[in-house]
Amino acid sequence: MSTTQLSGALASHHRHPRPVRWIVLAILVLLLLGTLLPLGLAFLNAFKTPADYAASGPVAWPTSFTLDGVTAFWRRVDFGTKLWNSIVISTCVALLGVTLSVLSAYAIGIGRIRGRGVLLALFIVGLTLPQEALVYPLYALSKQVGLYDSKIAIIILFAVLQSAFGTYFISSVLTAFPREILEAAKMDGAGRLRILVSVVLPVLRPTLMVLATFFFIWTWNEFFLPLVLLVSDANQTVTLALGTLQGEMTSDPTTTAGASLLGTLPTLIFFLIFQRTLTKGITVGAVK
């Protein structure tokens, strides 16, 4: 086939996509709509009055807009404090978890310490343990060390738990790290810390950003362990604030919608801000 014929075939292929592509596109659009539907309903009903909701139902456009449902939930649970607690805890867990993951994975993947296969197996076992099996030992330990009902306890706990995944993930990348680069750095007189900071971390930066984003979102969505370990109202998080919907507030659907909207928007905004970081990190990781 000549170059002209090949170009014509490719152009024809792009002008007339195969039906499978349209089917896949239609399925993706339906999935997107299904994902956005709950958020759309929460947004729609959060600005309705109870009378408007009772008269028109949950799917009708509101006849008047009000912030009573949002402000009622905000004041009821002191949402500003809960939001700040979630931001602080999730950010600290992301930073500390990534740091622990890098240091552990550097020793396993590049340092090639003895028994690294056993260590990785232990990390995998740690990933499979359910939180229900850990809650009582963690509760008793936090009581003994005086960190019960403390944000520090939650930060340390989730940083360690999530670093198990981070260590396994990063060590698998560092195992395949080009040894020639490491040897060249050693010949130039670089020590282990200098190699980590100047050679390894620049290569891992996109991967670490993705890992930190995952840690942040995972910590933000945690409910069970914060419910057990954070009993004071001043230390609780957004997910625990949403737990107050179970009870008298369920009789007010507009307040419930306002609570759902307030609980969802921070993570949605965070994802929109860091979506390029996620895409770039995953793409770079796939290319490498």
Coordinates of N, CA and C in Angstrom, one line a residue, residues 127-258:
L127 N -2.2 -4.5 54.5 CA -3.2 -3.9 53.6 C -4.5 -4.7 53.7
T128 N -4.5 -5.9 54.0 CA -5.7 -6.8 54.0 C -6.4 -6.8 55.3
L129 N -5.8 -6.3 56.3 CA -6.4 -6.3 57.7 C -7.6 -5.3 57.7
P130 N -8.8 -5.8 58.1 CA -9.9 -4.9 58.2 C -9.8 -4.0 59.4
Q131 N -10.4 -2.8 59.3 CA -10.3 -1.8 60.4 C -10.9 -2.4 61.7
E132 N -12.0 -3.2 61.5 CA -12.6 -3.8 62.7 C -11.7 -4.6 63.6
A133 N -10.7 -5.3 62.9 CA -9.8 -6.1 63.7 C -8.7 -5.2 64.4
L134 N -8.6 -4.0 64.0 CA -7.5 -3.1 64.6 C -8.1 -2.1 65.6
V135 N -9.4 -1.9 65.6 CA -10.0 -0.8 66.4 C -9.7 -1.0 67.9
Y136 N -9.9 -2.2 68.4 CA -9.7 -2.3 69.9 C -8.2 -2.2 70.3
P137 N -7.3 -2.8 69.6 CA -5.9 -2.6 70.0 C -5.5 -1.1 69.8
L138 N -5.9 -0.4 68.8 CA -5.6 1.0 68.6 C -6.3 1.8 69.7
Y139 N -7.5 1.5 70.1 CA -8.2 2.2 71.1 C -7.4 2.1 72.4
A140 N -7.0 0.8 72.8 CA -6.3 0.6 74.0 C -4.9 1.3 74.0
L141 N -4.2 1.2 72.9 CA -2.9 1.8 72.8 C -3.0 3.3 72.9
S142 N -4.0 3.9 72.2 CA -4.1 5.4 72.3 C -4.4 5.8 73.7
K143 N -5.2 5.0 74.5 CA -5.5 5.3 75.9 C -4.2 5.3 76.7
Q144 N -3.4 4.3 76.5 CA -2.2 4.1 77.3 C -1.1 5.2 77.1
V145 N -1.0 5.7 75.9 CA 0.0 6.7 75.6 C -0.6 8.1 75.7
G146 N -1.8 8.2 76.1 CA -2.4 9.6 76.3 C -2.8 10.3 75.0
L147 N -3.0 9.6 73.9 CA -3.4 10.3 72.7 C -4.8 10.0 72.3
Y148 N -5.6 9.4 73.2 CA -7.0 9.2 72.9 C -7.7 10.5 72.7
D149 N -8.6 10.6 71.8 CA -9.4 11.8 71.5 C -8.4 12.9 71.1
S150 N -7.5 12.6 70.2 CA -6.5 13.6 69.8 C -6.3 13.5 68.3
K151 N -6.2 14.6 67.6 CA -6.0 14.6 66.2 C -4.6 14.0 65.8
I152 N -3.7 14.1 66.8 CA -2.3 13.5 66.5 C -2.4 12.0 66.4
A153 N -3.3 11.4 67.2 CA -3.4 9.9 67.1 C -3.9 9.5 65.8
I154 N -4.9 10.2 65.3 CA -5.5 9.9 63.9 C -4.5 10.1 62.8
I155 N -3.7 11.2 63.0 CA -2.7 11.5 61.9 C -1.6 10.4 61.9
I156 N -1.1 10.0 63.1 CA -0.1 8.9 63.1 C -0.7 7.6 62.6
L157 N -1.9 7.3 63.1 CA -2.5 6.0 62.7 C -2.7 5.9 61.2
F158 N -3.3 6.9 60.6 CA -3.6 6.7 59.1 C -2.3 6.9 58.3
A159 N -1.3 7.7 58.8 CA -0.1 7.8 58.1 C 0.6 6.4 58.0
V160 N 0.6 5.7 59.2 CA 1.3 4.4 59.2 C 0.5 3.4 58.4
L161 N -0.8 3.4 58.5 CA -1.6 2.4 57.8 C -1.5 2.6 56.3
Q162 N -1.6 3.8 55.8 CA -1.5 4.1 54.4 C -0.1 4.0 53.8
S163 N 0.9 4.2 54.7 CA 2.3 4.0 54.2 C 2.6 2.6 53.8
A164 N 1.8 1.6 54.3 CA 2.0 0.2 53.9 C 1.7 0.1 52.4
F165 N 0.6 0.7 52.0 CA 0.4 0.7 50.5 C 1.4 1.5 49.8
G166 N 1.8 2.7 50.3 CA 2.8 3.5 49.7 C 4.1 2.9 49.5
T167 N 4.5 2.2 50.6 CA 5.8 1.5 50.6 C 5.8 0.4 49.5
Y168 N 4.8 -0.4 49.5 CA 4.7 -1.5 48.5 C 4.7 -0.9 47.1
F169 N 4.0 0.2 46.9 CA 3.8 0.7 45.6 C 5.1 1.4 45.1
I170 N 5.8 2.2 45.9 CA 7.0 2.8 45.5 C 8.2 1.9 45.4
S171 N 8.2 0.9 46.3 CA 9.4 -0.1 46.3 C 9.3 -0.9 45.0
S172 N 8.2 -1.2 44.5 CA 8.1 -1.9 43.2 C 8.6 -1.0 42.1
V173 N 8.5 0.3 42.2 CA 9.1 1.2 41.2 C 10.6 1.3 41.4
L174 N 11.0 1.4 42.6 CA 12.5 1.6 42.9 C 13.3 0.4 42.6
T175 N 12.6 -0.8 42.7 CA 13.4 -2.0 42.3 C 13.9 -2.0 40.9
A176 N 13.1 -1.4 40.0 CA 13.5 -1.3 38.6 C 14.3 0.0 38.3
F177 N 14.7 0.8 39.3 CA 15.4 2.0 39.1 C 16.7 1.7 38.4
P178 N 17.2 2.5 37.4 CA 18.4 2.2 36.7 C 19.6 2.2 37.7
R179 N 20.3 1.1 37.8 CA 21.5 1.1 38.7 C 22.6 1.9 38.2
E180 N 22.7 2.1 36.9 CA 23.8 2.9 36.3 C 23.7 4.4 36.9
I181 N 22.5 4.9 37.0 CA 22.4 6.3 37.6 C 22.9 6.3 39.0
L182 N 22.5 5.3 39.8 CA 22.9 5.3 41.2 C 24.4 5.1 41.3
E183 N 25.0 4.3 40.5 CA 26.5 4.1 40.5 C 27.2 5.3 40.1
A184 N 26.7 6.1 39.1 CA 27.3 7.3 38.7 C 27.2 8.3 39.8
A185 N 26.1 8.4 40.6 CA 26.0 9.3 41.7 C 27.0 9.0 42.8
K186 N 27.2 7.7 43.0 CA 28.1 7.2 44.1 C 29.6 7.6 43.7
M187 N 29.9 7.4 42.4 CA 31.2 7.8 41.9 C 31.5 9.3 42.0
D188 N 30.4 10.1 42.0 CA 30.6 11.5 42.2 C 30.7 11.9 43.6
G189 N 30.6 10.9 44.5 CA 30.7 11.2 45.9 C 29.4 11.4 46.7
A190 N 28.3 11.2 46.1 CA 27.0 11.4 46.7 C 26.7 10.2 47.7
G191 N 26.3 10.6 48.9 CA 25.9 9.6 49.9 C 24.5 9.2 49.7
R192 N 24.0 8.3 50.6 CA 22.6 7.8 50.4 C 21.6 8.8 50.5
L193 N 21.7 9.8 51.4 CA 20.7 10.8 51.5 C 20.8 11.7 50.3
R194 N 21.9 12.1 49.8 CA 22.1 12.9 48.6 C 21.5 12.2 47.4
I195 N 21.7 10.9 47.3 CA 21.1 10.2 46.2 C 19.6 10.2 46.2
L196 N 19.1 10.1 47.4 CA 17.6 10.1 47.6 C 17.0 11.4 47.2
V197 N 17.7 12.5 47.7 CA 17.1 13.9 47.5 C 17.3 14.3 46.1
S198 N 18.5 14.1 45.5 CA 18.9 14.7 44.3 C 18.7 13.8 43.1
V199 N 18.6 12.5 43.3 CA 18.4 11.6 42.1 C 17.1 10.9 42.1
V200 N 16.7 10.3 43.2 CA 15.5 9.5 43.3 C 14.2 10.3 43.3
L201 N 14.2 11.3 44.2 CA 12.9 12.1 44.4 C 12.5 12.9 43.2
P202 N 13.4 13.5 42.4 CA 13.0 14.2 41.2 C 12.3 13.2 40.2
V203 N 12.8 12.0 40.1 CA 12.1 11.0 39.2 C 10.8 10.6 39.8
L204 N 10.7 10.5 41.1 CA 9.4 10.0 41.7 C 8.4 11.1 42.0
R205 N 8.7 12.4 41.7 CA 7.9 13.4 42.1 C 6.4 13.3 41.6
P206 N 6.2 13.0 40.3 CA 4.8 12.8 39.9 C 4.1 11.7 40.6
T207 N 4.8 10.6 40.8 CA 4.2 9.4 41.5 C 3.8 9.8 42.9
L208 N 4.7 10.6 43.6 CA 4.5 11.0 45.0 C 3.3 11.9 45.1
M209 N 3.1 12.8 44.1 CA 2.0 13.7 44.1 C 0.7 12.9 44.0
V210 N 0.7 11.9 43.1 CA -0.5 11.1 43.0 C -0.8 10.3 44.3
L211 N 0.3 9.8 44.9 CA 0.1 9.1 46.2 C -0.4 10.0 47.3
A212 N 0.1 11.2 47.4 CA -0.3 12.2 48.4 C -1.8 12.5 48.2
T213 N -2.2 12.6 46.9 CA -3.6 12.9 46.6 C -4.5 11.8 47.1
F214 N -4.1 10.6 46.8 CA -4.9 9.4 47.2 C -5.0 9.4 48.8
F215 N -3.8 9.6 49.4 CA -3.8 9.6 50.9 C -4.8 10.6 51.5
F216 N -4.8 11.8 50.9 CA -5.6 12.9 51.3 C -7.1 12.5 51.2
I217 N -7.5 12.0 50.0 CA -8.9 11.6 49.8 C -9.3 10.5 50.7
W218 N -8.4 9.5 50.8 CA -8.8 8.3 51.7 C -9.0 8.7 53.1
T219 N -8.1 9.6 53.6 CA -8.2 10.0 55.0 C -9.5 10.9 55.2
W220 N -9.8 11.7 54.2 CA -10.9 12.6 54.3 C -12.2 11.7 54.4
N221 N -12.3 10.6 53.7 CA -13.5 9.8 53.7 C -13.6 8.8 54.8
E222 N -12.6 8.7 55.7 CA -12.6 7.8 56.8 C -13.7 8.1 57.8
F223 N -14.3 7.1 58.3 CA -15.4 7.3 59.3 C -15.3 6.5 60.5
F224 N -15.0 5.2 60.4 CA -15.1 4.3 61.5 C -14.1 4.6 62.6
L225 N -12.8 4.6 62.2 CA -11.8 4.9 63.3 C -11.9 6.3 63.9
P226 N -12.1 7.3 63.1 CA -12.4 8.6 63.8 C -13.6 8.6 64.7
L227 N -14.6 7.8 64.3 CA -15.8 7.7 65.2 C -15.4 7.1 66.6
V228 N -14.5 6.2 66.6 CA -14.1 5.5 67.8 C -13.1 6.4 68.6
L229 N -12.1 7.0 67.9 CA -11.0 7.7 68.6 C -11.2 9.2 68.8
L230 N -12.1 9.8 68.1 CA -12.4 11.2 68.3 C -13.8 11.4 68.8
V231 N -13.9 11.6 70.1 CA -15.2 11.7 70.8 C -15.6 13.1 71.0
S232 N -14.6 14.0 71.2 CA -14.9 15.4 71.4 C -15.4 16.1 70.2
D233 N -16.4 16.9 70.3 CA -17.0 17.6 69.2 C -15.9 18.5 68.5
A234 N -15.0 19.1 69.3 CA -14.0 20.0 68.7 C -13.0 19.3 67.9
N235 N -12.9 18.0 68.0 CA -11.8 17.2 67.2 C -12.4 16.4 66.1
Q236 N -13.7 16.4 65.9 CA -14.3 15.6 64.9 C -14.2 16.1 63.5
T237 N -14.4 15.3 62.5 CA -14.2 15.6 61.1 C -15.5 15.8 60.3
V238 N -15.4 16.1 59.1 CA -16.6 16.3 58.2 C -17.4 15.0 58.1
T239 N -16.8 13.9 58.0 CA -17.6 12.6 57.9 C -18.4 12.3 59.1
L240 N -17.8 12.7 60.3 CA -18.5 12.5 61.5 C -19.7 13.5 61.7
A241 N -19.5 14.7 61.1 CA -20.5 15.7 61.1 C -21.7 15.2 60.3
L242 N -21.4 14.5 59.2 CA -22.5 14.0 58.4 C -23.2 12.9 59.1
G243 N -22.5 12.2 60.0 CA -23.2 11.2 60.8 C -24.3 11.7 61.6
T244 N -24.4 12.9 61.9 CA -25.4 13.5 62.7 C -26.7 13.5 62.0
L245 N -26.7 13.2 60.7 CA -27.9 13.2 59.9 C -28.8 12.0 60.4
Q246 N -28.2 11.0 61.0 CA -29.0 9.9 61.5 C -29.8 10.4 62.8
G247 N -31.0 10.7 62.7 CA -31.8 11.2 63.9 C -32.8 12.2 63.5
E248 N -32.9 13.2 64.3 CA -33.9 14.2 64.1 C -33.8 15.0 62.8
M249 N -32.6 15.1 62.3 CA -32.4 16.0 61.1 C -32.9 15.3 59.8
T250 N -33.1 14.0 59.8 CA -33.6 13.3 58.6 C -35.0 13.7 58.3
S251 N -35.7 14.4 59.2 CA -37.1 14.8 59.0 C -37.1 16.1 58.1
D252 N -36.0 16.7 57.9 CA -35.9 17.9 57.1 C -35.0 17.6 55.9
P253 N -35.6 17.3 54.7 CA -34.8 16.9 53.6 C -34.0 18.0 53.0
T254 N -34.4 19.2 53.2 CA -33.5 20.3 52.7 C -32.2 20.5 53.5
T255 N -32.3 20.3 54.8 CA -31.1 20.3 55.6 C -30.2 19.1 55.3
T256 N -30.9 18.0 55.0 CA -30.1 16.8 54.7 C -29.4 17.0 53.3
A257 N -30.0 17.6 52.4 CA -29.4 17.9 51.1 C -28.3 18.9 51.3
G258 N -28.5 19.9 52.1 CA -27.4 20.9 52.4 C -26.2 20.3 53.0

